[in-house]
mmCIF file of C-alpha atoms and ligand atoms in Angstrom:
data_model
loop_
_atom_site.group_PDB
_atom_site.id
_atom_site.type_symbol
_atom_site.label_atom_id
_atom_site.label_comp_id
_atom_site.label_asym_id
_atom_site.label_seq_id
_atom_site.Cartn_x
_atom_site.Cartn_y
_atom_site.Cartn_z
ATOM 1 C CA MET A 679 0.145 0.166 0.012
ATOM 2 C CA THR A 680 2.341 2.346 1.112
ATOM 3 C CA ASP A 681 4.785 1.343 -2.197
ATOM 4 C CA HIS A 682 1.495 2.005 -4.235
ATOM 5 C CA ARG A 683 1.236 5.980 -3.070
ATOM 6 C CA GLY A 684 4.421 6.675 -3.238
ATOM 7 C CA ASP A 685 4.270 5.819 -7.233
ATOM 8 C CA LEU A 686 1.236 7.898 -6.914
ATOM 9 C CA ASP A 687 3.700 10.348 -5.328
ATOM 10 C CA ARG A 688 6.343 10.253 -8.289
ATOM 11 C CA HIS A 689 3.827 9.829 -11.135
ATOM 12 C CA LEU A 690 2.008 13.390 -10.305
ATOM 13 C CA ILE A 691 5.483 14.821 -9.908
ATOM 14 C CA GLU A 692 6.508 13.653 -13.126
ATOM 15 C CA ILE A 693 3.666 14.129 -15.170
ATOM 16 C CA THR A 694 3.929 18.221 -13.492
ATOM 17 C CA GLU A 695 6.970 18.100 -14.516
ATOM 18 C CA ARG A 696 5.856 16.742 -18.118
ATOM 19 C CA TYR A 697 2.972 18.940 -18.821
ATOM 20 C CA ALA A 698 3.583 22.530 -16.851
ATOM 21 C CA ALA A 699 5.755 24.955 -17.707
ATOM 22 C CA HIS A 700 8.824 25.308 -15.236
ATOM 23 C CA ASN A 701 8.165 28.984 -13.489
ATOM 24 C CA TYR A 702 8.374 26.951 -10.008
ATOM 25 C CA HIS A 703 10.839 24.454 -8.278
ATOM 26 C CA PRO A 704 8.707 23.317 -5.919
ATOM 27 C CA LEU A 705 9.422 20.766 -2.906
ATOM 28 C CA PRO A 706 8.846 17.262 -3.908
ATOM 29 C CA VAL A 707 5.769 16.708 -2.204
ATOM 30 C CA VAL A 708 2.294 16.133 -3.519
ATOM 31 C CA LEU A 709 -0.758 17.530 -1.586
ATOM 32 C CA ARG A 710 -3.875 16.310 -1.182
ATOM 33 C CA GLU A 711 -5.941 18.009 1.755
ATOM 34 C CA GLY A 712 -5.569 20.551 4.241
ATOM 35 C CA GLN A 713 -7.250 21.582 7.858
ATOM 36 C CA GLY A 714 -6.730 24.916 9.879
ATOM 37 C CA ALA A 715 -2.733 25.100 9.747
ATOM 38 C CA TRP A 716 -1.880 21.309 8.043
ATOM 39 C CA VAL A 717 -1.845 19.508 5.391
ATOM 40 C CA THR A 718 -2.398 16.223 4.341
ATOM 41 C CA ASP A 719 0.026 14.164 0.956
ATOM 42 C CA VAL A 720 -1.411 11.689 -1.369
ATOM 43 C CA GLU A 721 0.570 9.020 0.448
ATOM 44 C CA GLY A 722 -1.337 10.412 3.904
ATOM 45 C CA ARG A 723 1.940 12.207 5.942
ATOM 46 C CA ARG A 724 1.178 15.286 7.398
ATOM 47 C CA TYR A 725 3.124 18.346 7.333
ATOM 48 C CA LEU A 726 2.515 21.595 9.189
ATOM 49 C CA ASP A 727 2.142 24.192 6.712
ATOM 50 C CA CYS A 728 4.526 26.927 7.276
ATOM 51 C CA LEU A 729 4.113 28.516 4.208
ATOM 52 C CA ALA A 730 -0.070 29.743 4.041
ATOM 53 C CA GLY A 731 0.197 29.967 0.497
ATOM 54 C CA TYR A 732 2.213 33.285 0.923
ATOM 55 C CA SER A 733 0.224 34.456 3.491
ATOM 56 C CA ALA A 734 -3.016 33.941 1.028
ATOM 57 C CA LEU A 735 -4.013 31.417 3.791
ATOM 58 C CA ASN A 736 -3.747 33.519 7.516
ATOM 59 C CA PHE A 737 -7.165 31.906 8.446
ATOM 60 C CA GLY A 738 -5.911 28.285 8.099
ATOM 61 C CA HIS A 739 -6.954 25.794 5.542
ATOM 62 C CA GLY A 740 -10.931 25.329 4.846
ATOM 63 C CA HIS A 741 -11.911 28.169 7.569
ATOM 64 C CA PRO A 742 -15.668 26.808 8.308
ATOM 65 C CA ASP A 743 -17.170 30.482 8.286
ATOM 66 C CA LEU A 744 -15.033 31.189 5.121
ATOM 67 C CA ILE A 745 -16.170 27.632 3.938
ATOM 68 C CA ALA A 746 -19.667 28.225 4.640
ATOM 69 C CA ALA A 747 -20.179 31.218 2.561
ATOM 70 C CA ALA A 748 -18.402 29.950 -0.420
ATOM 71 C CA HIS A 749 -20.786 26.980 -0.933
ATOM 72 C CA ALA A 750 -23.915 28.672 0.261
ATOM 73 C CA GLN A 751 -22.999 31.626 -2.800
ATOM 74 C CA LEU A 752 -21.910 28.449 -4.512
ATOM 75 C CA ASP A 753 -25.332 27.501 -5.203
ATOM 76 C CA ARG A 754 -26.848 30.983 -5.380
ATOM 77 C CA LEU A 755 -24.968 32.708 -7.887
ATOM 78 C CA THR A 756 -21.206 32.700 -9.001
ATOM 79 C CA LEU A 757 -21.044 35.476 -11.590
ATOM 80 C CA THR A 758 -22.498 38.649 -13.365
ATOM 81 C CA SER A 759 -20.074 40.532 -14.722
ATOM 82 C CA ARG A 760 -19.858 44.352 -13.585
ATOM 83 C CA ALA A 761 -22.250 44.696 -16.282
ATOM 84 C CA PHE A 762 -25.083 43.977 -13.547
ATOM 85 C CA TYR A 763 -24.799 44.597 -9.952
ATOM 86 C CA SER A 764 -24.972 41.809 -7.445
ATOM 87 C CA GLU A 765 -25.820 41.595 -3.460
ATOM 88 C CA PRO A 766 -22.669 39.893 -2.510
ATOM 89 C CA MET A 767 -20.033 42.882 -4.919
ATOM 90 C CA ALA A 768 -22.222 45.839 -2.704
ATOM 91 C CA LEU A 769 -22.221 44.473 0.724
ATOM 92 C CA PHE A 770 -18.380 43.868 0.396
ATOM 93 C CA ALA A 771 -17.429 47.063 -1.052
ATOM 94 C CA LYS A 772 -19.663 48.616 1.980
ATOM 95 C CA ASP A 773 -17.838 45.988 4.272
ATOM 96 C CA LEU A 774 -14.334 46.607 3.009
ATOM 97 C CA ALA A 775 -14.199 49.906 2.618
ATOM 98 C CA GLU A 776 -15.763 51.052 5.807
ATOM 99 C CA PHE A 777 -13.565 48.194 7.790
ATOM 100 C CA VAL A 778 -9.859 49.691 6.488
ATOM 101 C CA GLY A 779 -11.679 53.551 7.030
ATOM 102 C CA LYS A 780 -11.897 54.416 3.108
ATOM 103 C CA ASP A 781 -14.747 56.092 1.450
ATOM 104 C CA MET A 782 -14.112 53.481 -1.133
ATOM 105 C CA VAL A 783 -12.710 50.242 -2.763
ATOM 106 C CA LEU A 784 -11.998 49.053 -6.446
ATOM 107 C CA PRO A 785 -12.119 45.381 -6.661
ATOM 108 C CA MET A 786 -9.853 42.757 -8.893
ATOM 109 C CA ASN A 787 -8.420 39.622 -9.073
ATOM 110 C CA SER A 788 -5.328 38.568 -8.258
ATOM 111 C CA GLY A 789 -2.512 41.068 -6.231
ATOM 112 C CA ALA A 790 -0.698 42.102 -9.451
ATOM 113 C CA GLU A 791 -3.892 43.633 -10.747
ATOM 114 C CA ALA A 792 -4.419 45.350 -7.835
ATOM 115 C CA VAL A 793 -1.059 46.955 -7.946
ATOM 116 C CA GLU A 794 -1.526 47.990 -11.746
ATOM 117 C CA THR A 795 -4.679 49.514 -10.676
ATOM 118 C CA ALA A 796 -3.017 52.017 -8.076
ATOM 119 C CA ILE A 797 -0.628 52.644 -11.051
ATOM 120 C CA LYS A 798 -3.382 53.676 -13.109
ATOM 121 C CA VAL A 799 -5.158 55.178 -10.542
ATOM 122 C CA SER A 800 -2.023 57.129 -9.565
ATOM 123 C CA ARG A 801 -1.233 58.125 -12.654
ATOM 124 C CA ARG A 802 -4.863 59.386 -13.484
ATOM 125 C CA TRP A 803 -4.776 61.304 -10.228
ATOM 126 C CA GLY A 804 -1.325 62.724 -11.295
ATOM 127 C CA TYR A 805 -2.854 64.275 -14.537
ATOM 128 C CA ASP A 806 -6.284 65.344 -13.704
ATOM 129 C CA VAL A 807 -5.920 66.492 -9.962
ATOM 130 C CA LYS A 808 -2.506 67.329 -9.613
ATOM 131 C CA GLY A 809 -2.004 68.411 -12.916
ATOM 132 C CA VAL A 810 1.114 66.838 -14.441
ATOM 133 C CA PRO A 811 2.465 67.198 -17.831
ATOM 134 C CA GLU A 812 0.772 64.555 -20.304
ATOM 135 C CA GLU A 813 2.820 60.860 -20.056
ATOM 136 C CA GLN A 814 5.157 62.764 -17.704
ATOM 137 C CA ALA A 815 4.068 60.798 -14.286
ATOM 138 C CA SER A 816 6.795 59.091 -12.583
ATOM 139 C CA ILE A 817 6.000 56.841 -9.546
ATOM 140 C CA ILE A 818 8.914 56.151 -7.266
ATOM 141 C CA VAL A 819 9.186 52.599 -5.865
ATOM 142 C CA MET A 820 12.121 50.416 -3.918
ATOM 143 C CA ASP A 821 14.583 48.947 -4.504
ATOM 144 C CA GLY A 822 14.171 44.814 -2.895
ATOM 145 C CA ASN A 823 10.533 45.254 -4.443
ATOM 146 C CA PHE A 824 7.764 42.471 -5.002
ATOM 147 C CA HIS A 825 4.703 43.504 -6.225
ATOM 148 C CA GLY A 826 3.797 41.301 -8.595
ATOM 149 C CA ARG A 827 4.619 39.065 -12.350
ATOM 150 C CA THR A 828 2.937 41.901 -15.024
ATOM 151 C CA THR A 829 5.280 43.254 -17.546
ATOM 152 C CA THR A 830 4.445 47.192 -15.776
ATOM 153 C CA ILE A 831 5.809 45.224 -12.776
ATOM 154 C CA VAL A 832 8.832 43.599 -13.423
ATOM 155 C CA SER A 833 9.824 46.439 -15.344
ATOM 156 C CA PHE A 834 10.851 48.397 -12.140
ATOM 157 C CA SER A 835 12.112 45.222 -10.244
ATOM 158 C CA THR A 836 15.311 44.833 -8.972
ATOM 159 C CA ASP A 837 15.628 41.317 -9.460
ATOM 160 C CA GLU A 838 16.803 40.004 -12.670
ATOM 161 C CA VAL A 839 15.459 36.382 -12.519
ATOM 162 C CA ALA A 840 11.939 38.217 -12.151
ATOM 163 C CA ARG A 841 12.919 40.628 -14.701
ATOM 164 C CA GLY A 842 15.849 39.569 -16.914
ATOM 165 C CA GLY A 843 14.225 38.783 -20.654
ATOM 166 C CA TYR A 844 11.299 40.713 -20.837
ATOM 167 C CA ALA A 845 12.077 43.458 -22.040
ATOM 168 C CA PRO A 846 10.568 46.344 -23.454
ATOM 169 C CA TYR A 847 10.142 48.115 -19.652
ATOM 170 C CA THR A 848 7.471 50.245 -19.272
ATOM 171 C CA PRO A 849 9.028 53.884 -18.233
ATOM 172 C CA GLY A 850 7.659 55.958 -15.809
ATOM 173 C CA PHE A 851 9.405 53.942 -12.226
ATOM 174 C CA ARG A 852 12.537 55.472 -10.431
ATOM 175 C CA ILE A 853 13.953 53.507 -7.787
ATOM 176 C CA ALA A 854 14.908 53.946 -4.015
ATOM 177 C CA LYS A 855 16.553 52.817 -1.803
ATOM 178 C CA TYR A 856 14.536 51.001 0.304
ATOM 179 C CA GLY A 857 13.840 51.860 4.263
ATOM 180 C CA THR A 858 15.910 55.325 3.280
ATOM 181 C CA ILE A 859 13.666 58.314 3.163
ATOM 182 C CA ALA A 860 16.523 60.768 2.089
ATOM 183 C CA ALA A 861 16.310 58.566 -1.218
ATOM 184 C CA VAL A 862 13.357 59.180 -2.176
ATOM 185 C CA GLU A 863 13.653 62.664 -1.169
ATOM 186 C CA GLU A 864 16.207 62.751 -3.752
ATOM 187 C CA LEU A 865 13.720 61.473 -6.129
ATOM 188 C CA ILE A 866 10.768 63.473 -5.964
ATOM 189 C CA ASP A 867 10.163 66.315 -8.377
ATOM 190 C CA GLU A 868 6.983 67.540 -10.160
ATOM 191 C CA THR A 869 6.201 64.846 -12.075
ATOM 192 C CA THR A 870 5.364 62.687 -9.113
ATOM 193 C CA VAL A 871 2.178 61.209 -8.798
ATOM 194 C CA ALA A 872 2.753 58.184 -5.773
ATOM 195 C CA VAL A 873 5.260 56.358 -3.938
ATOM 196 C CA LEU A 874 4.982 52.889 -4.094
ATOM 197 C CA PHE A 875 5.993 50.924 -1.184
ATOM 198 C CA GLU A 876 5.841 47.806 0.942
ATOM 199 C CA PRO A 877 5.715 48.852 4.737
ATOM 200 C CA ILE A 878 7.267 45.549 4.988
ATOM 201 C CA GLN A 879 9.125 43.701 1.633
ATOM 202 C CA GLY A 880 8.325 39.885 2.038
ATOM 203 C CA GLU A 881 9.386 38.375 -0.712
ATOM 204 C CA GLY A 882 12.097 40.577 -0.063
ATOM 205 C CA GLY A 883 12.867 38.226 3.026
ATOM 206 C CA VAL A 884 10.332 39.920 5.521
ATOM 207 C CA VAL A 885 12.644 43.176 5.376
ATOM 208 C CA ILE A 886 11.764 45.705 8.168
ATOM 209 C CA PRO A 887 12.434 49.156 7.560
ATOM 210 C CA GLU A 888 14.267 51.059 10.376
ATOM 211 C CA GLU A 889 11.326 52.219 12.662
ATOM 212 C CA GLY A 890 10.573 55.828 11.905
ATOM 213 C CA PHE A 891 10.645 55.456 7.985
ATOM 214 C CA VAL A 892 7.056 54.533 7.015
ATOM 215 C CA ARG A 893 6.169 57.823 9.420
ATOM 216 C CA ASP A 894 8.631 60.098 7.500
ATOM 217 C CA LEU A 895 7.687 58.745 4.402
ATOM 218 C CA ARG A 896 3.735 59.505 4.924
ATOM 219 C CA GLU A 897 4.752 63.419 6.172
ATOM 220 C CA LEU A 898 6.996 63.302 3.038
ATOM 221 C CA CYS A 899 4.220 62.328 0.929
ATOM 222 C CA THR A 900 2.165 65.247 2.146
ATOM 223 C CA ALA A 901 4.040 67.933 2.063
ATOM 224 C CA ARG A 902 5.056 67.044 -1.793
ATOM 225 C CA ASN A 903 1.677 66.250 -2.947
ATOM 226 C CA VAL A 904 2.683 62.610 -3.882
ATOM 227 C CA LEU A 905 0.096 59.659 -2.929
ATOM 228 C CA MET A 906 1.812 57.412 -0.594
ATOM 229 C CA VAL A 907 0.594 53.629 -1.774
ATOM 230 C CA ALA A 908 0.471 50.836 0.207
ATOM 231 C CA ASP A 909 0.970 47.418 -0.990
ATOM 232 C CA GLU A 910 0.127 45.212 2.063
ATOM 233 C CA ILE A 911 -1.128 42.475 0.156
ATOM 234 C CA GLN A 912 1.385 39.954 1.993
ATOM 235 C CA SER A 913 1.839 41.903 5.218
ATOM 236 C CA GLY A 914 -2.102 43.097 5.596
ATOM 237 C CA LEU A 915 -4.683 41.338 6.985
ATOM 238 C CA ALA A 916 -3.569 40.492 10.462
ATOM 239 C CA ARG A 917 -0.258 38.635 9.510
ATOM 240 C CA THR A 918 1.717 41.187 10.942
ATOM 241 C CA GLY A 919 -0.208 41.520 14.505
ATOM 242 C CA ARG A 920 -1.872 44.576 13.456
ATOM 243 C CA THR A 921 -4.565 44.578 10.431
ATOM 244 C CA PHE A 922 -1.973 46.792 8.366
ATOM 245 C CA ALA A 923 1.650 47.000 8.617
ATOM 246 C CA CYS A 924 1.268 50.629 8.276
ATOM 247 C CA ASP A 925 -0.389 50.085 11.249
ATOM 248 C CA PHE A 926 2.555 50.089 13.513
ATOM 249 C CA GLU A 927 3.341 53.317 12.796
ATOM 250 C CA ASP A 928 -0.263 54.880 13.133
ATOM 251 C CA VAL A 929 0.053 55.636 8.910
ATOM 252 C CA VAL A 930 -2.832 55.598 6.744
ATOM 253 C CA PRO A 931 -1.442 55.394 3.405
ATOM 254 C CA ASP A 932 -3.614 57.385 0.401
ATOM 255 C CA ILE A 933 -4.112 53.686 -1.136
ATOM 256 C CA TYR A 934 -3.950 50.298 0.282
ATOM 257 C CA ILE A 935 -3.652 47.807 -1.882
ATOM 258 C CA LEU A 936 -4.696 44.058 -0.704
ATOM 259 C CA GLY A 937 -4.919 40.425 -2.172
ATOM 260 C CA LYS A 938 -3.804 36.967 -0.584
ATOM 261 C CA ALA A 939 -5.540 36.685 2.363
ATOM 262 C CA LEU A 940 -8.321 39.011 0.746
ATOM 263 C CA GLY A 941 -9.480 35.926 -0.794
ATOM 264 C CA GLY A 942 -9.313 33.521 2.082
ATOM 265 C CA GLY A 943 -6.974 31.382 0.365
ATOM 266 C CA ILE A 944 -10.020 29.942 -1.859
ATOM 267 C CA VAL A 945 -10.445 32.475 -4.477
ATOM 268 C CA PRO A 946 -8.331 35.381 -5.731
ATOM 269 C CA LEU A 947 -9.400 38.263 -4.766
ATOM 270 C CA SER A 948 -7.547 41.796 -4.255
ATOM 271 C CA ALA A 949 -8.922 45.250 -3.966
ATOM 272 C CA ILE A 950 -7.742 48.689 -3.458
ATOM 273 C CA ALA A 951 -9.250 51.309 -1.222
ATOM 274 C CA ALA A 952 -8.936 55.077 -1.775
ATOM 275 C CA ASP A 953 -10.819 58.220 -0.636
ATOM 276 C CA GLU A 954 -13.073 59.669 -3.467
ATOM 277 C CA ASP A 955 -10.639 62.695 -3.958
ATOM 278 C CA VAL A 956 -8.899 59.837 -5.356
ATOM 279 C CA LEU A 957 -10.468 56.663 -6.623
ATOM 280 C CA GLY A 958 -13.044 59.515 -7.807
ATOM 281 C CA VAL A 959 -11.118 59.828 -11.210
ATOM 282 C CA ILE A 960 -11.702 56.386 -12.778
ATOM 283 C CA THR A 961 -14.706 56.687 -15.086
ATOM 284 C CA PRO A 962 -16.745 53.987 -16.468
ATOM 285 C CA GLY A 963 -15.029 52.055 -18.953
ATOM 286 C CA SER A 964 -11.866 53.264 -18.114
ATOM 287 C CA HIS A 965 -10.659 50.208 -16.008
ATOM 288 C CA GLY A 966 -12.057 46.974 -15.655
ATOM 289 C CA SER A 967 -12.285 43.126 -15.497
ATOM 290 C CA THR A 968 -14.758 40.264 -16.273
ATOM 291 C CA PHE A 969 -14.217 38.416 -12.557
ATOM 292 C CA GLY A 970 -12.913 41.558 -10.611
ATOM 293 C CA GLY A 971 -15.932 41.777 -7.770
ATOM 294 C CA ASN A 972 -17.973 38.652 -9.211
ATOM 295 C CA PRO A 973 -20.337 37.398 -6.182
ATOM 296 C CA PHE A 974 -18.542 34.461 -5.638
ATOM 297 C CA ALA A 975 -15.290 36.335 -4.674
ATOM 298 C CA THR A 976 -16.484 38.705 -2.688
ATOM 299 C CA ALA A 977 -19.046 36.497 -0.602
ATOM 300 C CA ILE A 978 -16.254 35.484 0.159
ATOM 301 C CA GLY A 979 -14.268 38.199 0.885
ATOM 302 C CA SER A 980 -17.076 39.719 2.670
ATOM 303 C CA ALA A 981 -16.790 36.392 5.390
ATOM 304 C CA VAL A 982 -12.867 37.363 5.436
ATOM 305 C CA VAL A 983 -13.814 41.079 6.853
ATOM 306 C CA ALA A 984 -16.110 39.581 9.063
ATOM 307 C CA LEU A 985 -13.165 37.701 10.783
ATOM 308 C CA LEU A 986 -10.817 40.419 10.658
ATOM 309 C CA ARG A 987 -13.279 42.587 12.193
ATOM 310 C CA THR A 988 -13.256 40.125 15.597
ATOM 311 C CA GLY A 989 -9.643 41.207 15.771
ATOM 312 C CA GLU A 990 -8.634 37.608 17.116
ATOM 313 C CA PHE A 991 -6.338 36.882 14.080
ATOM 314 C CA GLN A 992 -4.418 40.050 14.676
ATOM 315 C CA GLU A 993 -4.183 39.450 18.474
ATOM 316 C CA ARG A 994 -3.219 35.756 17.846
ATOM 317 C CA ALA A 995 -0.436 36.788 15.367
ATOM 318 C CA ALA A 996 1.086 38.715 17.452
ATOM 319 C CA ARG A 997 1.075 36.397 20.615
ATOM 320 C CA LEU A 998 2.314 33.308 18.153
ATOM 321 C CA GLY A 999 4.669 35.648 16.765
ATOM 322 C CA GLU A 1000 6.344 36.322 19.996
ATOM 323 C CA ARG A 1001 6.761 32.801 21.133
ATOM 324 C CA LEU A 1002 8.294 31.966 17.713
ATOM 325 C CA GLU A 1003 10.512 34.878 18.193
ATOM 326 C CA SER A 1004 11.303 33.954 21.477
ATOM 327 C CA GLY A 1005 12.491 30.542 20.414
ATOM 328 C CA LEU A 1006 14.419 30.825 17.427
ATOM 329 C CA ARG A 1007 16.017 34.310 19.068
ATOM 330 C CA PRO A 1008 18.824 31.569 20.791
ATOM 331 C CA LEU A 1009 19.666 30.607 17.424
ATOM 332 C CA VAL A 1010 21.355 33.973 16.000
ATOM 333 C CA GLY A 1011 24.810 33.572 15.988
ATOM 334 C CA ARG A 1012 24.624 30.287 16.338
ATOM 335 C CA GLY A 1013 23.740 29.018 12.813
ATOM 336 C CA LEU A 1014 21.403 32.171 12.214
ATOM 337 C CA VAL A 1015 22.707 35.615 10.636
ATOM 338 C CA ALA A 1016 19.967 36.923 11.171
ATOM 339 C CA LEU A 1017 16.027 36.924 12.089
ATOM 340 C CA ARG A 1018 13.570 38.947 10.985
ATOM 341 C CA VAL A 1019 10.039 38.765 12.968
ATOM 342 C CA ARG A 1020 6.801 41.089 13.103
ATOM 343 C CA GLY A 1021 3.694 39.604 14.418
ATOM 344 C CA LEU A 1022 3.602 35.644 12.693
ATOM 345 C CA TRP A 1023 6.186 36.118 10.104
ATOM 346 C CA ALA A 1024 9.736 35.987 9.763
ATOM 347 C CA GLY A 1025 12.554 35.922 7.863
ATOM 348 C CA LEU A 1026 15.460 33.967 8.479
ATOM 349 C CA ASP A 1027 18.939 34.355 7.313
ATOM 350 C CA ILE A 1028 20.566 30.620 7.421
ATOM 351 C CA ASP A 1029 24.421 31.091 8.026
ATOM 352 C CA PRO A 1030 25.308 30.017 4.011
ATOM 353 C CA THR A 1031 28.822 28.324 5.398
ATOM 354 C CA LEU A 1032 25.892 25.827 6.818
ATOM 355 C CA MET A 1033 23.311 25.295 4.271
ATOM 356 C CA ASP A 1034 21.344 27.532 1.746
ATOM 357 C CA GLY A 1035 17.503 28.149 2.004
ATOM 358 C CA ARG A 1036 17.012 25.339 -0.199
ATOM 359 C CA GLU A 1037 18.842 23.071 1.773
ATOM 360 C CA MET A 1038 17.170 23.987 4.611
ATOM 361 C CA CYS A 1039 13.277 24.065 3.066
ATOM 362 C CA GLU A 1040 14.217 20.447 2.151
ATOM 363 C CA ALA A 1041 15.666 19.436 5.625
ATOM 364 C CA MET A 1042 12.408 20.926 7.110
ATOM 365 C CA LEU A 1043 9.989 18.836 4.687
ATOM 366 C CA ALA A 1044 12.122 15.856 6.456
ATOM 367 C CA LYS A 1045 10.175 16.945 9.573
ATOM 368 C CA GLY A 1046 7.416 17.836 8.486
ATOM 369 C CA LEU A 1047 7.437 21.055 8.232
ATOM 370 C CA LEU A 1048 6.359 23.076 4.833
ATOM 371 C CA ALA A 1049 8.434 26.224 3.890
ATOM 372 C CA LYS A 1050 9.737 28.054 1.418
ATOM 373 C CA ASP A 1051 13.036 29.776 0.776
ATOM 374 C CA THR A 1052 13.206 33.396 -1.067
ATOM 375 C CA HIS A 1053 16.576 34.591 -1.746
ATOM 376 C CA GLY A 1054 20.350 32.646 -1.350
ATOM 377 C CA SER A 1055 20.105 31.457 2.151
ATOM 378 C CA THR A 1056 16.699 33.147 3.554
ATOM 379 C CA ILE A 1057 13.856 31.540 4.357
ATOM 380 C CA ARG A 1058 10.472 32.633 5.303
ATOM 381 C CA LEU A 1059 7.772 31.541 8.235
ATOM 382 C CA ALA A 1060 4.533 32.227 7.711
ATOM 383 C CA PRO A 1061 1.889 29.614 9.286
ATOM 384 C CA PRO A 1062 -1.396 30.208 8.959
ATOM 385 C CA ILE A 1063 -2.429 31.984 12.151
ATOM 386 C CA VAL A 1064 -4.879 29.648 13.533
ATOM 387 C CA ALA A 1065 -1.685 27.263 14.611
ATOM 388 C CA THR A 1066 -1.448 26.163 18.019
ATOM 389 C CA GLU A 1067 1.153 27.109 20.466
ATOM 390 C CA ASP A 1068 2.319 23.518 19.951
ATOM 391 C CA ASP A 1069 2.313 23.795 16.252
ATOM 392 C CA ILE A 1070 4.915 26.941 16.820
ATOM 393 C CA ASP A 1071 6.711 25.035 19.478
ATOM 394 C CA LEU A 1072 7.444 22.234 17.029
ATOM 395 C CA ILE A 1073 8.789 24.704 14.310
ATOM 396 C CA ILE A 1074 11.163 25.764 17.121
ATOM 397 C CA THR A 1075 12.637 22.405 17.869
ATOM 398 C CA SER A 1076 12.587 20.855 14.380
ATOM 399 C CA ILE A 1077 14.692 24.328 12.950
ATOM 400 C CA THR A 1078 16.594 24.066 16.210
ATOM 401 C CA ASP A 1079 17.192 20.392 15.614
ATOM 402 C CA ILE A 1080 18.366 20.735 11.628
ATOM 403 C CA ILE A 1081 20.467 23.783 12.618
ATOM 404 C CA GLU A 1082 22.392 22.476 15.729
ATOM 405 C CA GLY A 1083 22.717 19.529 13.512
ATOM 406 C CA ARG A 1084 24.923 20.756 10.955
ATOM 407 C CA HIS A 1085 27.101 23.930 13.294
ATOM 408 C CA ASN A 1086 27.843 20.925 14.885
ATOM 409 C CA ALA A 1087 28.695 18.541 12.370
HETATM 410 C C1 LIG B 580 2.127 38.360 -3.843
HETATM 411 C C2 LIG B 580 2.150 39.412 -4.024
HETATM 412 C C3 LIG B 580 1.897 40.898 -5.086
HETATM 413 C C4 LIG B 580 1.111 39.507 -6.033
HETATM 414 O O1 LIG B 580 0.046 39.109 -5.934
HETATM 415 P P1 LIG B 580 -0.476 38.115 -6.879
HETATM 416 O O2 LIG B 580 -1.622 37.855 -6.401
HETATM 417 O O3 LIG B 580 0.493 36.817 -6.550
HETATM 418 O O4 LIG B 580 -0.285 38.565 -8.286
HETATM 419 C C5 LIG B 580 1.981 42.107 -4.857
HETATM 420 N N1 LIG B 580 2.829 42.908 -3.508
HETATM 421 C C6 LIG B 580 3.149 41.874 -2.776
HETATM 422 C C7 LIG B 580 3.546 42.767 -1.835
HETATM 423 C C8 LIG B 580 2.887 40.266 -2.994
HETATM 424 O O5 LIG B 580 3.069 39.606 -1.503
#
């Protein structure tokens, strides 16, 4: 029996590699089921999910409230297009706008589409409101950014693997050093419509800017009449222990970009949220999406907002994150070069002389933990926020065993 299922595992990996393009390099595990923070593979082995779909699964696999909302809507109505109104879209727009404290929202599907939407809105605002000369609008972004995979977005990536080979690139972006307010200030001129940034760089390896950067950026944007556009697709919606990473500095950006966990790990659902003086520049026909704001996704989105409104996930992420940090902290200088933690979100820089990030993830896989390396020797930990204290302790003991095993070898 075990042998038979081992064959299935290998077989599914083989046909994936044979028939699907190689744009990922997955760990050799084939998943079949998920519940809460745990997943099961086709051989019946269980794993603690330490990635949570890059934080799309903040509420865990199969959260009962989200599954119930999805089932109810699935049987009623799934797609209308925005040519017509629907009840879930109406309620979601109100729920999300009120929850984030903005006048209005614009729903899309993937995160990249929401980033593209924020770019379009910023440029349009620049021409219609700020008075930037035609075709001159510039947007300041940060080095080490990750905002998605469209041709425009990779045009301003500083990651050559993500960017290389896709020229010609979209003009109109200037790259500042992340976390350095003077670098941003230097790039602002009368053509600048927005600063697009991640309050914490997730794909960059959970890079947290120095305290004060986000507040200074807010002041600078206000003083220079530039939109502050916060990509909270990965950092937002309870991951950091607050609703938004910007909350740590009591900052409200002009545009929030949301995605990932907004769809509850069930559907792609993204949105931007802004006040009417900004999002009001969008007029009928000037932007849209066939699936954006569909009843199925937005019904789930409203259930997500209801979970966030309780504050339980924010509180839980903060508490579990403290536990994770204090458990891993002793490894710094003893196998870990650096550790960055904000809420239940950690970036671990493994001593590259011990192993690279991929080897670390393979060693974790062997211990029943699923994680993903980012750059070189950095791994990111972002388990579903429904994880238990025992789950967090399992992460700590497993990583400690692996690192101490290599360190002493
Ligand atoms: C994942 C991510 C995106 C892109 O979202 P997709 O849904 O993959 O298009 C954009 N910005 C940030 C910060 C992200 O983490």
